[in-house]
Structure formats: C-alpha cells, structure tokens
Short mmCIF file of C-alpha atoms and ligand atoms in Angstrom, two decimals:
data_model
loop_
_atom_site.label_atom_id
_atom_site.label_comp_id
_atom_site.label_asym_id
_atom_site.label_seq_id
_atom_site.Cartn_x
_atom_site.Cartn_y
_atom_site.Cartn_z
CA MET A 1 82.26 104.32 90.57
CA LEU A 2 84.10 102.32 87.90
CA LYS A 3 87.03 100.33 89.26
CA THR A 4 90.08 100.95 87.09
CA SER A 5 92.91 99.07 88.75
CA ASN A 6 95.61 97.50 86.63
CA THR A 7 95.92 94.63 89.13
CA GLN A 8 94.64 91.09 88.55
CA PRO A 9 91.10 90.45 89.84
CA PRO A 10 91.64 89.84 93.57
CA THR A 11 90.35 86.87 95.50
CA ASP A 12 89.42 89.16 98.38
CA THR A 13 89.33 92.92 98.83
CA VAL A 14 91.14 94.99 101.47
CA ARG A 15 88.68 97.00 103.55
CA VAL A 16 90.03 100.53 103.93
CA SER A 17 89.13 103.82 105.53
CA VAL A 18 90.45 107.36 105.16
CA ILE A 19 90.92 109.64 108.16
CA GLY A 20 90.64 113.28 107.11
CA ALA A 21 88.41 114.37 104.23
CA GLY A 22 90.31 117.53 103.26
CA ARG A 23 92.40 118.15 100.17
CA MET A 24 94.61 115.04 100.47
CA GLY A 25 92.01 112.77 102.08
CA ARG A 26 89.69 113.24 99.10
CA HIS A 27 92.41 112.05 96.75
CA HIS A 28 93.05 108.98 98.93
CA ALA A 29 89.31 108.21 98.95
CA ARG A 30 89.07 108.63 95.16
CA ILE A 31 91.99 106.29 94.54
CA TYR A 32 90.93 103.58 97.03
CA SER A 33 87.45 103.56 95.58
CA SER A 34 88.89 103.11 92.09
CA LEU A 35 91.01 100.08 93.00
CA ALA A 36 89.52 96.68 92.26
CA ASP A 37 91.24 95.06 95.24
CA CYS A 38 90.08 97.66 97.79
CA ASP A 39 86.78 98.43 99.42
CA LEU A 40 86.50 101.95 100.84
CA ILE A 41 84.21 101.35 103.81
CA ALA A 42 84.51 104.55 105.84
CA ILE A 43 85.59 108.17 105.85
CA VAL A 44 86.37 109.89 109.15
CA ASP A 45 86.46 113.65 109.60
CA SER A 46 85.63 115.90 112.54
CA ASP A 47 83.95 118.27 110.07
CA GLU A 48 80.42 117.02 109.37
CA SER A 49 79.91 118.51 105.92
CA ARG A 50 83.29 117.33 104.62
CA ARG A 51 82.80 113.74 105.74
CA ALA A 52 79.22 113.72 104.42
CA ASP A 53 80.41 115.04 101.06
CA VAL A 54 83.09 112.40 100.57
CA ALA A 55 80.87 109.60 101.91
CA ALA A 56 78.16 110.54 99.40
CA GLU A 57 80.61 110.72 96.51
CA TYR A 58 82.26 107.38 97.22
CA GLN A 59 79.32 105.61 98.86
CA CYS A 60 80.85 104.72 102.19
CA ARG A 61 80.00 105.28 105.87
CA ALA A 62 80.96 108.58 107.57
CA PHE A 63 82.20 109.03 111.14
CA ALA A 64 83.37 111.96 113.26
CA SER A 65 86.27 110.03 114.83
CA VAL A 66 88.16 106.75 114.65
CA ARG A 67 86.62 105.76 117.98
CA GLU A 68 83.10 106.32 116.60
CA MET A 69 83.96 104.16 113.57
CA LEU A 70 85.27 101.30 115.73
CA GLU A 71 82.30 101.54 118.12
CA ALA A 72 80.02 101.12 115.10
CA ASP A 73 81.81 97.82 114.52
CA ILE A 74 83.45 99.04 111.33
CA HIS A 75 86.92 97.49 111.27
CA PRO A 76 89.09 98.37 108.27
CA LYS A 77 92.20 96.33 107.58
CA ALA A 78 94.08 99.40 106.37
CA ALA A 79 93.71 103.17 106.59
CA SER A 80 95.22 106.42 105.33
CA ILE A 81 95.70 109.27 107.77
CA ALA A 82 95.27 112.59 105.95
CA ALA A 83 94.38 114.76 108.94
CA PRO A 84 96.60 117.70 109.97
CA THR A 85 100.12 116.60 110.96
CA VAL A 86 99.64 117.52 114.63
CA HIS A 87 96.98 114.78 114.93
CA HIS A 88 98.93 111.97 113.20
CA ARG A 89 100.32 110.44 116.39
CA ALA A 90 97.02 110.23 118.28
CA ILE A 91 95.07 108.89 115.28
CA ALA A 92 97.79 106.36 114.41
CA ALA A 93 97.78 105.06 118.00
CA GLU A 94 94.03 104.32 117.85
CA LEU A 95 94.38 102.60 114.47
CA PHE A 96 97.40 100.47 115.45
CA ASP A 97 95.63 99.39 118.68
CA ALA A 98 92.67 98.31 116.54
CA GLY A 99 94.99 96.22 114.32
CA VAL A 100 94.86 98.56 111.31
CA ASP A 101 97.83 98.92 108.91
CA THR A 102 98.39 102.60 108.24
CA LEU A 103 99.59 104.95 105.51
CA ILE A 104 100.35 108.30 107.16
CA GLU A 105 100.59 111.44 105.03
CA LYS A 106 103.88 113.30 105.12
CA PRO A 107 105.36 114.66 107.31
CA LEU A 108 105.06 111.64 109.60
CA ALA A 109 104.72 113.95 112.63
CA PRO A 110 105.69 117.49 113.62
CA THR A 111 108.57 116.35 115.87
CA VAL A 112 111.23 113.64 115.97
CA ALA A 113 109.86 112.50 119.35
CA ASP A 114 106.39 111.95 117.84
CA CYS A 115 107.91 110.05 114.90
CA HIS A 116 109.71 107.68 117.29
CA ALA A 117 106.48 107.15 119.24
CA ILE A 118 104.53 106.31 116.06
CA ILE A 119 107.20 103.86 114.81
CA GLN A 120 107.42 102.10 118.19
CA HIS A 121 103.63 101.85 118.44
CA ALA A 122 103.41 100.27 114.98
CA GLN A 123 106.13 97.77 115.95
CA ARG A 124 104.41 96.88 119.24
CA CYS A 125 101.17 96.20 117.40
CA ASP A 126 102.97 94.47 114.50
CA ARG A 127 101.32 96.82 111.99
CA ILE A 128 102.54 98.05 108.62
CA LEU A 129 103.42 101.74 108.63
CA GLN A 130 104.04 103.56 105.35
CA VAL A 131 104.75 107.29 105.14
CA GLY A 132 103.16 109.35 102.37
CA HIS A 133 106.23 110.86 100.76
CA SER A 134 104.36 110.82 97.47
CA GLU A 135 107.15 112.55 95.54
CA ARG A 136 109.13 109.28 95.80
CA PHE A 137 106.52 107.97 93.37
CA ASN A 138 106.76 110.95 91.06
CA PRO A 139 107.45 109.50 87.58
CA VAL A 140 110.60 111.62 87.26
CA VAL A 141 111.99 110.35 90.57
CA ARG A 142 111.10 106.78 89.59
CA ALA A 143 112.88 107.28 86.27
CA LEU A 144 115.95 108.63 88.10
CA ALA A 145 115.99 105.61 90.40
CA GLN A 146 116.65 103.42 87.32
CA HIS A 147 120.12 105.00 87.01
CA CYS A 148 123.09 104.34 89.24
CA LEU A 149 123.53 107.97 90.30
CA GLU A 150 126.10 108.20 93.15
CA PRO A 151 125.53 111.97 93.47
CA HIS A 152 128.30 114.28 94.59
CA PHE A 153 126.15 117.42 94.40
CA ILE A 154 122.38 117.94 94.20
CA GLU A 155 120.51 121.20 93.75
CA VAL A 156 116.72 121.39 94.15
CA GLN A 157 114.32 124.29 93.64
CA ARG A 158 110.75 123.78 94.80
CA VAL A 159 108.75 127.00 94.62
CA SER A 160 105.08 127.82 94.26
CA PRO A 161 102.59 130.58 95.03
CA MET A 162 101.04 130.81 98.51
CA THR A 163 97.93 128.60 98.79
CA PHE A 164 97.24 129.40 102.48
CA ARG A 165 97.14 125.65 103.16
CA SER A 166 99.43 123.87 105.64
CA ILE A 167 100.41 127.21 107.16
CA ASP A 168 100.25 125.51 110.58
CA ILE A 169 103.77 124.33 109.64
CA GLY A 170 106.71 126.08 107.94
CA VAL A 171 107.82 125.63 104.33
CA VAL A 172 110.53 123.18 105.45
CA LEU A 173 108.01 120.66 106.84
CA ASP A 174 105.40 121.55 104.23
CA MET A 175 107.41 121.52 100.95
CA MET A 176 111.14 121.00 101.45
CA ILE A 177 110.44 117.73 103.28
CA HIS A 178 109.73 116.12 99.88
CA ASP A 179 113.24 116.95 98.67
CA ILE A 180 114.83 116.06 102.01
CA ASP A 181 113.34 112.58 101.61
CA ILE A 182 114.26 112.18 97.92
CA VAL A 183 117.80 113.51 98.36
CA SER A 184 118.47 111.37 101.49
CA HIS A 185 117.13 108.35 99.63
CA LEU A 186 119.35 109.00 96.57
CA VAL A 187 122.48 109.76 98.63
CA GLY A 188 122.01 106.90 101.12
CA SER A 189 124.43 108.39 103.66
CA PRO A 190 123.81 110.07 107.03
CA ILE A 191 123.87 113.85 107.42
CA LYS A 192 127.10 115.43 108.68
CA SER A 193 126.14 119.10 108.83
CA VAL A 194 123.35 121.53 107.99
CA ALA A 195 123.47 125.28 107.32
CA ALA A 196 120.18 126.99 106.56
CA VAL A 197 118.52 130.34 106.25
CA GLY A 198 114.84 131.20 106.03
CA VAL A 199 112.39 134.04 106.37
CA SER A 200 108.84 134.28 107.56
CA VAL A 201 106.78 136.69 105.46
CA LEU A 202 103.08 135.77 105.63
CA SER A 203 102.80 132.87 108.10
CA SER A 204 104.24 132.55 111.61
CA PHE A 205 106.82 130.08 110.28
CA GLU A 206 109.47 130.28 107.57
CA ASP A 207 107.89 130.74 104.11
CA ILE A 208 111.16 130.67 102.12
CA ALA A 209 114.17 128.56 103.07
CA ASN A 210 117.49 127.44 101.71
CA ALA A 211 119.50 124.60 103.24
CA ARG A 212 122.93 123.24 102.46
CA LEU A 213 123.21 119.64 103.61
CA VAL A 214 126.56 117.90 103.81
CA PHE A 215 126.41 114.09 103.95
CA THR A 216 129.12 111.95 105.57
CA ASN A 217 130.03 110.45 102.18
CA GLY A 218 130.93 113.97 100.97
CA CYS A 219 127.81 114.69 98.90
CA VAL A 220 126.46 118.24 99.21
CA ALA A 221 122.80 119.13 98.60
CA ASN A 222 121.49 122.65 98.20
CA LEU A 223 117.72 122.82 98.69
CA THR A 224 115.49 125.85 98.18
CA ALA A 225 111.78 125.91 98.96
CA SER A 226 109.39 128.83 98.75
CA ARG A 227 105.63 129.16 99.02
CA LEU A 228 105.73 132.82 98.03
CA ALA A 229 106.73 132.50 94.38
CA THR A 230 104.74 133.78 91.43
CA LYS A 231 105.16 130.50 89.51
CA THR A 232 105.43 126.79 90.24
CA GLU A 233 108.81 125.20 89.68
CA ARG A 234 110.24 121.87 90.82
CA LYS A 235 113.71 121.29 89.44
CA MET A 236 116.61 119.08 90.37
CA ARG A 237 120.18 119.13 89.06
CA LEU A 238 122.63 116.51 90.12
CA PHE A 239 126.20 115.70 89.24
CA SER A 240 128.71 112.94 89.88
CA THR A 241 132.05 112.01 88.29
CA ASP A 242 130.38 110.25 85.40
CA MET A 243 127.07 111.98 84.88
CA TYR A 244 124.98 115.10 85.06
CA VAL A 245 121.22 114.92 85.54
CA SER A 246 118.69 117.66 85.02
CA ALA A 247 115.09 116.87 85.97
CA ASP A 248 111.87 118.83 86.08
CA TYR A 249 109.24 117.16 88.33
CA HIS A 250 106.62 119.66 87.27
CA LYS A 251 107.06 119.28 83.51
CA LYS A 252 107.79 115.57 83.95
CA ALA A 253 110.94 115.66 81.87
CA GLY A 254 114.65 115.21 82.36
CA VAL A 255 117.94 114.33 80.76
CA VAL A 256 120.92 112.26 81.84
CA ILE A 257 124.26 113.31 80.34
CA ARG A 258 126.78 110.56 80.79
CA ARG A 259 130.49 110.56 80.11
CA THR A 260 131.21 108.14 77.30
CA ALA A 261 134.84 109.01 76.56
CA ASN A 262 137.17 106.20 77.57
CA GLN A 263 139.97 106.66 80.07
CA GLU A 264 142.63 106.88 77.33
CA GLN A 265 140.77 109.73 75.58
CA LEU A 266 140.32 111.56 78.88
CA ASP A 267 143.97 111.13 79.88
CA ARG A 268 145.03 112.52 76.46
CA LEU A 269 142.67 115.45 76.94
CA LYS A 270 143.88 116.20 80.47
CA THR A 271 147.52 116.07 79.32
CA LYS A 272 146.81 118.56 76.53
CA ILE A 273 145.05 120.92 78.97
CA HIS A 274 147.92 120.49 81.43
CA MET A 275 150.50 121.23 78.71
CA GLY A 276 148.57 124.35 77.68
CA GLU A 277 147.82 122.89 74.24
CA VAL A 278 144.29 124.18 74.41
CA ALA A 279 144.29 125.65 70.89
CA GLU A 280 144.19 122.09 69.51
CA LEU A 281 141.07 121.37 71.55
CA ALA A 282 139.04 123.99 69.70
CA ASP A 283 138.25 121.43 66.99
CA LEU A 284 137.22 118.77 69.48
CA ASP A 285 133.50 117.91 69.43
CA TYR A 286 132.48 117.81 73.11
CA THR A 287 129.28 115.92 72.29
CA GLU A 288 131.43 112.96 71.21
CA LEU A 289 132.67 112.63 74.78
CA VAL A 290 129.21 112.43 76.34
CA ASN A 291 125.87 110.76 75.74
CA TYR A 292 122.53 112.60 76.13
CA GLU A 293 119.70 110.37 77.22
CA PRO A 294 116.21 111.72 77.95
CA LEU A 295 114.67 110.20 81.09
CA THR A 296 112.08 107.57 80.24
CA ILE A 297 109.04 108.66 82.17
CA GLU A 298 106.06 106.42 82.86
CA ASP A 299 103.36 108.99 83.51
CA ARG A 300 101.25 107.61 86.36
CA GLU A 301 99.70 109.53 89.25
CA PRO A 302 102.24 109.38 92.12
CA LEU A 303 99.56 108.99 94.82
CA GLN A 304 97.99 106.04 93.01
CA VAL A 305 101.38 104.27 92.72
CA GLU A 306 102.00 105.03 96.41
CA ILE A 307 98.63 103.62 97.51
CA GLU A 308 99.00 100.51 95.34
CA ALA A 309 102.41 99.91 96.96
CA PHE A 310 100.83 100.29 100.42
CA ILE A 311 98.04 97.83 99.63
CA SER A 312 100.59 95.39 98.25
CA ALA A 313 102.60 95.64 101.51
CA VAL A 314 99.39 95.07 103.49
CA ARG A 315 98.44 92.04 101.41
CA HIS A 316 101.86 90.40 101.34
CA ARG A 317 103.03 91.55 104.81
CA THR A 318 106.16 93.05 103.26
CA ALA A 319 108.10 96.20 104.14
CA PRO A 320 106.52 99.27 102.52
CA PRO A 321 108.61 101.31 100.06
CA VAL A 322 108.69 104.36 102.37
CA THR A 323 109.07 103.21 105.98
CA GLY A 324 108.51 104.92 109.31
CA THR A 325 112.30 105.20 109.58
CA ASP A 326 112.37 107.10 106.26
CA GLY A 327 109.66 109.43 107.60
CA LEU A 328 111.62 109.92 110.83
CA ARG A 329 114.85 110.66 108.92
CA ALA A 330 113.09 113.38 106.90
CA VAL A 331 111.60 115.00 110.00
CA ASP A 332 114.95 114.77 111.82
CA ILE A 333 116.74 116.61 108.98
CA ALA A 334 113.87 119.12 108.73
CA GLU A 335 114.24 119.80 112.46
CA LYS A 336 117.99 120.37 112.04
CA ILE A 337 117.22 122.79 109.19
CA THR A 338 114.71 124.81 111.24
CA GLU A 339 117.16 124.88 114.18
CA SER A 340 119.85 126.19 111.84
CA ILE A 341 117.42 128.82 110.48
CA ALA A 342 116.79 129.98 114.07
CA GLU A 343 120.54 130.12 114.78
CA HIS A 344 121.25 132.11 111.62
CA ALA A 345 118.92 134.95 112.56
CA TRP A 346 119.68 137.82 110.21
CA GLN A 347 120.90 141.17 111.51
CA SER A 348 120.93 144.35 109.51
CA VAL A 349 124.29 146.02 109.03
CA PRO A 350 124.30 149.27 111.04
N1 NAD B 1 101.75 114.17 100.01
C1 NAD B 1 101.58 115.45 99.71
O1 NAD B 1 102.05 115.93 98.68
C2 NAD B 1 100.78 116.33 100.64
C3 NAD B 1 100.28 117.54 100.17
C4 NAD B 1 99.54 118.32 101.06
C5 NAD B 1 99.32 117.91 102.38
N2 NAD B 1 99.84 116.72 102.80
C6 NAD B 1 99.63 116.26 104.18
O2 NAD B 1 98.32 115.71 104.26
C7 NAD B 1 97.77 115.95 105.56
C8 NAD B 1 96.43 116.68 105.38
O3 NAD B 1 96.65 117.87 104.65
P1 NAD B 1 95.45 118.57 103.81
O4 NAD B 1 96.11 119.59 102.97
O5 NAD B 1 94.60 117.54 103.20
O6 NAD B 1 94.67 119.30 105.00
P2 NAD B 1 93.15 119.78 105.01
O7 NAD B 1 93.09 120.84 106.05
O8 NAD B 1 92.67 120.09 103.64
O9 NAD B 1 92.34 118.49 105.53
C9 NAD B 1 92.49 117.96 106.80
C10 NAD B 1 91.13 117.38 107.22
O10 NAD B 1 91.32 116.69 108.47
C11 NAD B 1 90.16 116.95 109.27
N3 NAD B 1 90.54 116.70 110.67
C12 NAD B 1 91.15 117.53 111.54
N4 NAD B 1 91.36 116.89 112.70
C13 NAD B 1 90.88 115.65 112.56
C14 NAD B 1 90.82 114.51 113.43
N5 NAD B 1 91.33 114.55 114.66
N6 NAD B 1 90.24 113.39 112.96
C15 NAD B 1 89.74 113.34 111.70
N7 NAD B 1 89.76 114.38 110.85
C16 NAD B 1 90.35 115.52 111.27
C17 NAD B 1 89.79 118.37 108.96
O11 NAD B 1 88.43 118.63 109.29
C18 NAD B 1 90.04 118.43 107.45
O12 NAD B 1 88.89 118.08 106.71
C19 NAD B 1 98.82 116.76 106.32
O13 NAD B 1 99.61 115.90 107.09
C20 NAD B 1 99.67 117.37 105.20
O14 NAD B 1 101.00 117.64 105.60
C21 NAD B 1 100.54 115.92 101.94
#
C-alpha cells in the first residue's frame, strides 16, 4: 500500500501492531500501514477470519492473542488496543509487561477501578499510554481549541440510529463519553454534581440519556446522547460572557459570535434598558455589537491525527495529548452519570 504520511522521511520506523481486527481495529491498521514512519508488523484477533482478512489486506502477520505474537518473537514498539472494552485491562497488562507503548481505544476501561489499574501498570513499566478519545481530534474540536473559550454553559446533542454495535455497554460509555471528555477538557475544572436520566429500550443498558453536569468553577453542561434516533446529529452550543459558539461536528462547521462592543457602549446600553428607554434601541444594529467568525476547519481524519500524535509521543518520549488520567476522568464522570440514572428511576403517576 502507498505510504501517504505528511511527515519527513524517518530515519527508522516504529514497529506497530493492532489488537482487535473489528470495526475500529481495521481503521487503525489502515492508518498505520499508510504512515511512512510506521511498520505494521502484526494484527491480533481471537477471530481467525477477521485477523486473516486484515493481515492479507495490510500484509502483516496474524495472531490469535498477544501471547502468541510475543512467543513468535514478534515485538512491536507500539500497539493499538481496539478489542472490546472489557478486555482492555488484560491486553494492556500483557503489552506493558512486554515493553510496548499503547494506544487504547475509548473508553479506557468499563470501570474506574480498571482505569486506575491500567494507568498504574503503564507507570510501573514506564510505558506511554494514550487513550483513543478520537473526537478530541475532530477538526471542529481542534478549531474550537484555538479560541479562548472559558465556557459558562455547554449543550451537546449526539444522536444516531441504532447500529447494534457496542451494545455490551450503555450509550453513556459508548457515545456520551466523547462529549464528557471534550467538555471536561474545555472546562478544565472538576465535577461538582451530576443529575441524569436515561432509558433502556433495545439493549440491556441505557440507550438514551441526558446528563446535567455542574463543574466547581460554575460551568454547567447539558449532554444528550441517543442511539435510537432516526438521523445522525452531533451539535454543540456554548456560551460565556464574551462569546457564543455553535458547532456541528457532523457537518464540520461552526461559528463563533464574539462581543465587540466596548465597555462604554455596553454601559450606555445597559443604562438605557435600566431607564426603560427601550424605544430608542429599536434603531440599534445588534450586529454592530458582535462579530461573526466562521470556525476555520482543517479537514483531516481525526483517527489519523490521533495516531500520528501517539507515534510522535512514542518517538520523542513525550506525554500523549490524551492521557490515561483523561481517560480515567471520562470513565469516572460516566460512572457518576449511570449511578444518577439508576437513582432517578422513573415512576408512573398513579
Ligand atoms: N473512537 C471511537 O470513536 C470508537 C468507535 C467505536 C468503538 N470504539 C471502541 O473500540 C473498541 C472496539 O470496538 P469495535 O466497534 O471495533 O468492536 P468490534 O466488535 O467491531 O471489534 C472487536 C474485535 O476484537 C476482537 N477481540 C475480542 N476479544 C479479543 C481479545 N481478547 N484479543 C484480541 N481480539 C479480541 C473481536 O474478535 C473483534 O474482531 C471498543 O473499546 C470500543 O469502545 C471507539
């Protein structure tokens, strides 16, 4: 396959493997095999036909388990774990013990306890651990990160039709976890309280959920996730004292509306409103008080940007952009949300 990396020709390549050859693992394999500074040497999957398929497509070795790969004397320097979340901890332990830096798909693990165990194991083995919160690398989120946001309120809608994938976990760990990570990252303050509601319709876990998160700095986030919708929508609205942001991750578009009026103009305006002189304001052009700026979006595949960042951390021994602690924080908040959903069990009015 043609290598299409935008990086400089490397002096040496990073030998990588992918654990899990399902929907996400195939994307990881495709991207690694396209990068000039990586050499995809092995794919591991307990399912024979899946691993054979991916190995044939990307011309690498195939193994049924990490142990089988290591016993065959195949030692990658880095690996992605894209197996089901319940297996992340056990697979990561084998890789860290073998000295392999690891990118683990989101969510880091199904429980906070497992997340702690994974982080501690990586530290003991002095390995790089990155968590695959790929939406952090969504071009819209990257464009937002260029602005000094200081959000006071954030609203996110993430809905899509049922795909019957990842139904071993609820919609909070499956979909809302993306927004939990992005919102926590943007707010940068710990959680103070959580109130959530959810219903299980098709799976044994919640399929629709809404959570109101209050952060200790006063910011409030209202997150809705559904895997039972008839359309796909991923929208964020955010406001602070000085700006309003509307972003659409799906359509890859957004606008920042910033207050441009100076303090004197605003004080004059507030005095008029206070004095009830609102009739005079009818002639005022509101658009002169604000500035509309479309988000500048660099349209690159989020997973590719994520994997390039991981390989860079591996090469330079630097902290990855999404750390184990970030992954833990997201799972911790997700756990609080599902606990709140359980506490708010709905009762019909007699
Ligand atoms: N970043 C994202 O946007 C995103 C999207 C979907 C899923 N995910 C995450 O990616 C991971 C995989 O999800 P998926 O949708 O690709 O699942 P999938 O079911 O399509 O694939 C998982 C693969 O892992 C294999 N497997 C199971 N146990 C294994 C083991 N012990 N060792 C090796 N292989 C094993 C299965 O045979 C299967 O081929 C999950 O953690 C999921 O939460 C992330």
